[in-house]
CSV table of C-alpha atoms and ligand atoms in Angstrom, one decimal:
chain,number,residue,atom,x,y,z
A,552,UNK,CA,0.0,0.0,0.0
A,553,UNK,CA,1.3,3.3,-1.0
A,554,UNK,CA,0.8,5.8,2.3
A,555,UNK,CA,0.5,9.4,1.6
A,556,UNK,CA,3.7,9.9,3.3
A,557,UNK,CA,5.3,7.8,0.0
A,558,UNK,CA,3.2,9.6,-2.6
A,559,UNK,CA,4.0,13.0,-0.8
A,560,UNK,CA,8.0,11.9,-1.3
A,561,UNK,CA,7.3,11.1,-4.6
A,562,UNK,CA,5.8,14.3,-5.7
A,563,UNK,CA,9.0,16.2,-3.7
A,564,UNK,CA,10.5,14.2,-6.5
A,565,UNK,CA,9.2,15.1,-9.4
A,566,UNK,CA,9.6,18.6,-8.3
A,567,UNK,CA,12.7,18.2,-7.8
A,568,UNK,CA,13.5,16.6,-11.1
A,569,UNK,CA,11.1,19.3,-12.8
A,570,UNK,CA,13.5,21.5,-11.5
A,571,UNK,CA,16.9,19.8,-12.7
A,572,UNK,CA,15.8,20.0,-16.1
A,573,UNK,CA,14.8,23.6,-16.4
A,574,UNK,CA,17.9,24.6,-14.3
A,575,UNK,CA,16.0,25.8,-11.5
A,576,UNK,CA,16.3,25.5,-7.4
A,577,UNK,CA,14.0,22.7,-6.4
A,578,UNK,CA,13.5,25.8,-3.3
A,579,UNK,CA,11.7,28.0,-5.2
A,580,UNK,CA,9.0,25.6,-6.1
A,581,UNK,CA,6.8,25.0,-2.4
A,582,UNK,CA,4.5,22.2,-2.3
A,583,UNK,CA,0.8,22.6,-1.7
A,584,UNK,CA,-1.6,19.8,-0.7
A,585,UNK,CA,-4.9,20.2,-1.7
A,586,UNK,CA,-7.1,18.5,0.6
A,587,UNK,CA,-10.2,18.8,-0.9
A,588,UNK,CA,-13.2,16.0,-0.3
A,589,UNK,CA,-10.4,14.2,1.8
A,590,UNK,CA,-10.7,14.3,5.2
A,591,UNK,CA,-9.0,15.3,8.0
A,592,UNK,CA,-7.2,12.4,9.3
A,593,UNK,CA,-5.5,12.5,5.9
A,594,UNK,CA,-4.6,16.2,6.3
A,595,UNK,CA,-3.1,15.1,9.8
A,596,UNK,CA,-0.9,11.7,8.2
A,597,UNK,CA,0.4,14.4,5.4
A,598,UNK,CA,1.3,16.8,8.3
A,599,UNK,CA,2.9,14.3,10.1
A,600,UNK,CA,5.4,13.6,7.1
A,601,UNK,CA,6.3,17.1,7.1
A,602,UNK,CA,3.9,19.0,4.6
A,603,UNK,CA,2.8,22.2,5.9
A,604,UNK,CA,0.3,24.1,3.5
A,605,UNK,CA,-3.1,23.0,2.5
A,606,UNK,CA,-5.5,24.0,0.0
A,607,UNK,CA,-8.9,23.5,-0.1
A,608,UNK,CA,-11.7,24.1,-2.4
A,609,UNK,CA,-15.4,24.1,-0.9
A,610,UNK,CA,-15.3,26.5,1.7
A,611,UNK,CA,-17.3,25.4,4.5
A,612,UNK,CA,-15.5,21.8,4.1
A,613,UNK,CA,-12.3,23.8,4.3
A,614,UNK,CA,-13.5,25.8,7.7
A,615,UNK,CA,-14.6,22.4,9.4
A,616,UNK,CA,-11.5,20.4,8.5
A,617,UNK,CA,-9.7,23.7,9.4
A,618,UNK,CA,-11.3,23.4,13.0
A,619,UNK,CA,-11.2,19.4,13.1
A,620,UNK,CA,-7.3,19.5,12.7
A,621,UNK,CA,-6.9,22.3,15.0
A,622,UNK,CA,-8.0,20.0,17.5
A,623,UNK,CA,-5.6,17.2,16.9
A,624,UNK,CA,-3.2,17.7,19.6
A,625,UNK,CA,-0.4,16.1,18.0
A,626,UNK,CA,-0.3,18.0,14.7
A,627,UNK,CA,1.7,21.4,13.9
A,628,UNK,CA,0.6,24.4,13.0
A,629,UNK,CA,-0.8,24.3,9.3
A,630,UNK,CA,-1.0,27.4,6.8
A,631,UNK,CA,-4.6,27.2,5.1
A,632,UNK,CA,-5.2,27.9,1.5
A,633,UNK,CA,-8.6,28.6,-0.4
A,634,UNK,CA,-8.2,27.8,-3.9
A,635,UNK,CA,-12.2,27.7,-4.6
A,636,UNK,CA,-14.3,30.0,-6.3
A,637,UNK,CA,-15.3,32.7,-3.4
A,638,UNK,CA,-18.8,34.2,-3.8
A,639,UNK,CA,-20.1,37.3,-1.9
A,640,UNK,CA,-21.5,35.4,0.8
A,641,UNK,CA,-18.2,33.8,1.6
A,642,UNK,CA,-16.0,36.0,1.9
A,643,UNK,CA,-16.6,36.3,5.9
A,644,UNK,CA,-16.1,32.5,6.3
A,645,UNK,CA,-12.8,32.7,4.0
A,646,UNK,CA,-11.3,36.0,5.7
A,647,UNK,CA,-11.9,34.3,9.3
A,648,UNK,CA,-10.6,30.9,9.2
A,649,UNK,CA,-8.0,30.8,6.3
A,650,UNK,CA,-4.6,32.4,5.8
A,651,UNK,CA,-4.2,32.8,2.0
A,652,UNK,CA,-6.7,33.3,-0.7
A,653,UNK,CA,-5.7,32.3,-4.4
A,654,UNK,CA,-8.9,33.4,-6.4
A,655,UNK,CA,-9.6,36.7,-5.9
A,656,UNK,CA,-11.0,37.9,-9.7
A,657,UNK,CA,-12.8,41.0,-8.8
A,658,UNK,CA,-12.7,44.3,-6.9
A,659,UNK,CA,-15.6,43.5,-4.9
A,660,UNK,CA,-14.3,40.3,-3.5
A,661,UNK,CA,-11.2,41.9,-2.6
A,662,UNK,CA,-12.8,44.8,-0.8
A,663,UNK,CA,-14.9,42.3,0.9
A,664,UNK,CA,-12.1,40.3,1.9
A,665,UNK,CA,-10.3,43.3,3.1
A,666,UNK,CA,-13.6,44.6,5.3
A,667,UNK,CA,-14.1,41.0,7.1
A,668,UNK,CA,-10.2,40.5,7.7
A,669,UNK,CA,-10.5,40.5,11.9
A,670,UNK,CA,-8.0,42.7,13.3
A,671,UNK,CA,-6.5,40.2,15.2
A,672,UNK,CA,-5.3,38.3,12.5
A,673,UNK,CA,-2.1,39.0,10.0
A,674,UNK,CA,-3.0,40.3,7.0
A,675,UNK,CA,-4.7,37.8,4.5
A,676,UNK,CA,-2.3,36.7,1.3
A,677,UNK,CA,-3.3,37.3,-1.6
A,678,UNK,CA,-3.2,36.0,-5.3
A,679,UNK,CA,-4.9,37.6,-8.1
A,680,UNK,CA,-6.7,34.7,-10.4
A,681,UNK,CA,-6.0,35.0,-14.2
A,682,UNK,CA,-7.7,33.0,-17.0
A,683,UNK,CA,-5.2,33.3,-20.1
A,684,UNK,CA,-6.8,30.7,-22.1
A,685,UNK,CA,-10.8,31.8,-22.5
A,686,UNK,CA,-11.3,28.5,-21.6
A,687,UNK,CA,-13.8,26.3,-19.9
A,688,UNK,CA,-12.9,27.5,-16.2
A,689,UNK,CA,-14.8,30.9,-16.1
A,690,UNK,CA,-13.2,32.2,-12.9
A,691,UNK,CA,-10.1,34.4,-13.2
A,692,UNK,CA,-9.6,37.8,-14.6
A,693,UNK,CA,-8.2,38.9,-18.0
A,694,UNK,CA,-4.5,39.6,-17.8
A,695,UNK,CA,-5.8,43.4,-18.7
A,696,UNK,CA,-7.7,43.5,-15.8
A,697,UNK,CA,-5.2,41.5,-13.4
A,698,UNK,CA,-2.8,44.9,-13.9
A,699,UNK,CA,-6.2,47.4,-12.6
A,700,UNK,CA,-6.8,44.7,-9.8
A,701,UNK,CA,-3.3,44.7,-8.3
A,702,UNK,CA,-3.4,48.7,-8.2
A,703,UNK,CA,-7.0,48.1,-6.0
A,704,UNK,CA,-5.4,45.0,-4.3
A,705,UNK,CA,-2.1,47.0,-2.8
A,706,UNK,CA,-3.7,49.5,-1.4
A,707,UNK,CA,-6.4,47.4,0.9
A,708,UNK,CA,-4.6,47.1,4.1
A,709,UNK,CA,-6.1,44.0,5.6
A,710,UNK,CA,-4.8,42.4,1.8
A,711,UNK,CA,-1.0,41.3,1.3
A,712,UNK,CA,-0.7,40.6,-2.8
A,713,UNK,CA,1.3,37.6,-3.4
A,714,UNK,CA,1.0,36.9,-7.1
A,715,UNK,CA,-1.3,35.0,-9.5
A,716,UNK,CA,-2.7,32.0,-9.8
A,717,UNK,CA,-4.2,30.3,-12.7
A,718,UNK,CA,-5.9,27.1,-13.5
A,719,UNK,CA,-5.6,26.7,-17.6
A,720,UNK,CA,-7.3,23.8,-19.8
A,721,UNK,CA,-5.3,21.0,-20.2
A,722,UNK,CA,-3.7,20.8,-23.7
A,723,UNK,CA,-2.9,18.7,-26.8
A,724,UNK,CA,0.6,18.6,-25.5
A,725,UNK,CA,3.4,19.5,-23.3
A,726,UNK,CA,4.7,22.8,-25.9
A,727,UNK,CA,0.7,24.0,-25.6
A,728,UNK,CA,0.6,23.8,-22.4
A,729,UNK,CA,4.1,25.5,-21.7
A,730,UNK,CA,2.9,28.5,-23.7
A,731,UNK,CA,-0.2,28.8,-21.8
A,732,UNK,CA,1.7,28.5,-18.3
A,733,UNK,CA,3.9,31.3,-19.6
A,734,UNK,CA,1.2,33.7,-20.5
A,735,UNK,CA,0.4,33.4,-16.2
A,736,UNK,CA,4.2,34.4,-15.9
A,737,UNK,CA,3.6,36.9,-18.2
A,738,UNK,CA,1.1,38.5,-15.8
A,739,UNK,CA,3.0,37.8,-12.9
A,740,UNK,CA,6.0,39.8,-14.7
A,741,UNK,CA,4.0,42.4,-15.4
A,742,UNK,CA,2.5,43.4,-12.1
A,743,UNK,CA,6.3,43.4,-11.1
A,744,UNK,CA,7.3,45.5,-13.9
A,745,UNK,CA,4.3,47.7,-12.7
A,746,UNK,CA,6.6,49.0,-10.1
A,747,UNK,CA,3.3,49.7,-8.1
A,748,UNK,CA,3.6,50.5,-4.1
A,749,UNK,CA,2.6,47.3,-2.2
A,750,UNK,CA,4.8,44.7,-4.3
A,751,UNK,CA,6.9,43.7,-1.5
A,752,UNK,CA,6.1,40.4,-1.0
A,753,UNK,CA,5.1,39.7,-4.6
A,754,UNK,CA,6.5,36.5,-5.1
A,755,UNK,CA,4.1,33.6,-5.8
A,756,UNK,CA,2.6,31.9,-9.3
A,757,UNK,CA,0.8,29.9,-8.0
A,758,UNK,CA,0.4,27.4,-10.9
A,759,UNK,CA,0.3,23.7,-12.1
A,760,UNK,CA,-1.3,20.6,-10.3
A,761,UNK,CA,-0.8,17.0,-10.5
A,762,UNK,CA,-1.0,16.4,-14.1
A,763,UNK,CA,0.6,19.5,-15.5
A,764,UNK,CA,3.5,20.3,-13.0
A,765,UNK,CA,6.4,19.9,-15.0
A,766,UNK,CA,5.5,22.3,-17.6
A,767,UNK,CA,4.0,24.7,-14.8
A,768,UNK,CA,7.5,24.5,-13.0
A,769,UNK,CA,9.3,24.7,-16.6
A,770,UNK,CA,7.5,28.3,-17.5
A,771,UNK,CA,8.2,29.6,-13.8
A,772,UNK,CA,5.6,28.4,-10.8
A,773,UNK,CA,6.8,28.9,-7.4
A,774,UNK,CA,4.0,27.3,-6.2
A,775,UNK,CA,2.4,23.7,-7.3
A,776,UNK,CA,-0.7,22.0,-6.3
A,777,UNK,CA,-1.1,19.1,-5.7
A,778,UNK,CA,-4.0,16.9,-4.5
A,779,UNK,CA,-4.4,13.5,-6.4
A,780,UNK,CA,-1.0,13.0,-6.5
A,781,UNK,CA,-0.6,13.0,-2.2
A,782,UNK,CA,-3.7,11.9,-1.4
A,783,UNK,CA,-5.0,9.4,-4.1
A,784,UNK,CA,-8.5,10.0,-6.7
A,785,UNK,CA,-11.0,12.0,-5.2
A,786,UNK,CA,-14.4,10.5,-4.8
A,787,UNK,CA,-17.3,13.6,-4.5
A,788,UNK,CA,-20.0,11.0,-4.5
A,789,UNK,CA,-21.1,12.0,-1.3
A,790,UNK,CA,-21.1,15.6,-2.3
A,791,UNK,CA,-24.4,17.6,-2.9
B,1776,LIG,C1,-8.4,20.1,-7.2
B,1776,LIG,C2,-7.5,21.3,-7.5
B,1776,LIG,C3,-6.1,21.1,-7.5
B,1776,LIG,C4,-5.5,19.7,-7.4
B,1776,LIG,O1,-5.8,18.9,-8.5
B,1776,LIG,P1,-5.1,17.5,-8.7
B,1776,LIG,O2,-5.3,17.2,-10.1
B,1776,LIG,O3,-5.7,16.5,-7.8
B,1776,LIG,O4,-3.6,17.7,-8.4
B,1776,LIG,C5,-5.3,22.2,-7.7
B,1776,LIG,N1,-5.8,23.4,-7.9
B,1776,LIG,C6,-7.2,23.6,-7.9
B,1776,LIG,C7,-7.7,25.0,-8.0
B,1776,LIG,C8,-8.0,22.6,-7.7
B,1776,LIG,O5,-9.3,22.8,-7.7
C-alpha cells in the first residue's frame, strides 16, 4: 500500500526533477496539498510527514476540516489555502478561518475580503486569479484587468498581494501547455514591472497541479498543487 507519506515523497521528486531539467532550485517551487473532499485524518498523516500548507476548495469543508485539525493535539501548526471560487456570501467565512486566498477575480471580492479581515489576525495573502486561455474555467480575470486589480489590491490594508494564480485547460501537448503556463508568468512579470507600491512580498505563481506540473514548473511556478498526487483520486460522490 502506497501511504500518503510515499506519494507525498514522490511528488518532492518530481519537483525536484522538474526542477533539474529547467535549471532551476527545487527551493523556489513549495509544495501545496490540496485536501479537498479528503478528510481530516488525511490532512493530519500528510502533516505528520512534514507537509505544511493546504488547500482547499469548498469553503465550508475547508472551515470544518480547518477546525477538526486544530483540534488534533499532535499536529503542527498548518497554513490554510482557499483555492475555490469565493462568492459574496463567503468571503466572511474565507477572511476568518483561512490564511491565503488564491482566487480573488474582482474588486468586490477583494474589498470584501479586506472589510471582514479580523483585526487580530495577519493580514490575508493574496493572489490575483488570471484566465489566459478563454477557456472552460470561467473564474479568473483577464491579464488586462489583473494589472487594474493589483493597483485596488495593494492599497487594501487587511490584503498582502502575493502573485497569481491560474488554473488553464489541459492541452494537446506539453509545448501548448508550456505556452499557456507562460502567458500566467507573463502577468506575474508584469505586475512586477508595474513598479506599483505594495509589491513587497510579490512572489508567488501559484500554478500547475498533479497532471501539469512539470510544464507549470518549466515556465516559472513557485508554487504547485497538488492533490491527487498526495492523497490518491477524489471521490465527490457524497457531495451535494
Ligand atoms: C483540485 C484542484 C487542484 C489539485 O488537482 P489534482 O489534479 O488533484 O492535483 C489544484 N488546484 C485547484 C484549483 C483545484 O481545484
Amino acid at each position: 500500500m502506497t501511504t500518503i507519506a510515499n506519494k507525498l515523497q514522490s511528488v518532492h521528486t518530481q519537483i525536484h526533477e522538474a526542477c533539474q531539467k529547467c535549471g532551476r532550485q527545487p527551493t523556489q517551487v513549495s509544495l501545496l496539498a490540496v485536501s479537498k473532499t479528503f478528510p481530516a485524518e488525511a490532512v493530519r498523516e500528510a502533516a505528520l510527514a512534514g507537509q505544511r500548507a493546504f488547500g482547499e476548495n469548498y469553503i465550508q469543508e475547508g472551515v470544518d476540516k480547518i477546525a477538526a485539525v486544530r483540534a488534533m493535539v499532535d499536529v503542527p501548526a498548518l497554513v490554510w489555502h482557499c483555492i475555490g471560487p469565493i462568492q459574496s456570501n463567503k468571503t466572511k467565512l474565507v477572511a476568518q478561518h483561512f490564511d491565503w486566498a488564491h482566487t480573488v477575480d474582482r474588486d468586490k471580492i477583494a474589498q470584501r475580503l479586506n472589510d471582514q479581515r479580523p483585526e487580530e489576525l495577519p493580514p490575508l495573502q493574496v493572489c490575483i486569479q488570471v484566465n489566459v486561455d478563454g477557456g472552460s474555467t470561467k473564474s479568473g480575470c483577464t491579464p488586462q484587468q489583473a494589472l487594474e486589480l493589483a493597483h485596488v489590491i495593494t492599497q487594501l490594508p487587511r490584503l498582502q498581494l502575493r502573485g497569481v494564480m491560474s488554473i488553464p485547460d489541459p492541452q494537446a501537448d506539453d509545448a501548448a501547455m508550456l505556452q499557456v503556463h507562460r502567458k500566467v508568468v507573463q502577468v506575474f512579470e508584469d505586475i512586477r514591472a508595474s513598479g506599483m507600491a505594495g509589491l513587497e512580498r510579490f512572489d508567488t505563481i501559484s500554478l500547475g497541479m498533479t497532471a501539469d506540473m512539470h510544464t507549470a514548473i518549466a515556465a516559472g511556478s513557485t508554487m504547485v498543487r497538488v492533490g491527487s498526487g498526495i492523497f490518491g483520486a477524489r471521490d465527490y460522490s457524497h457531495k451535494a
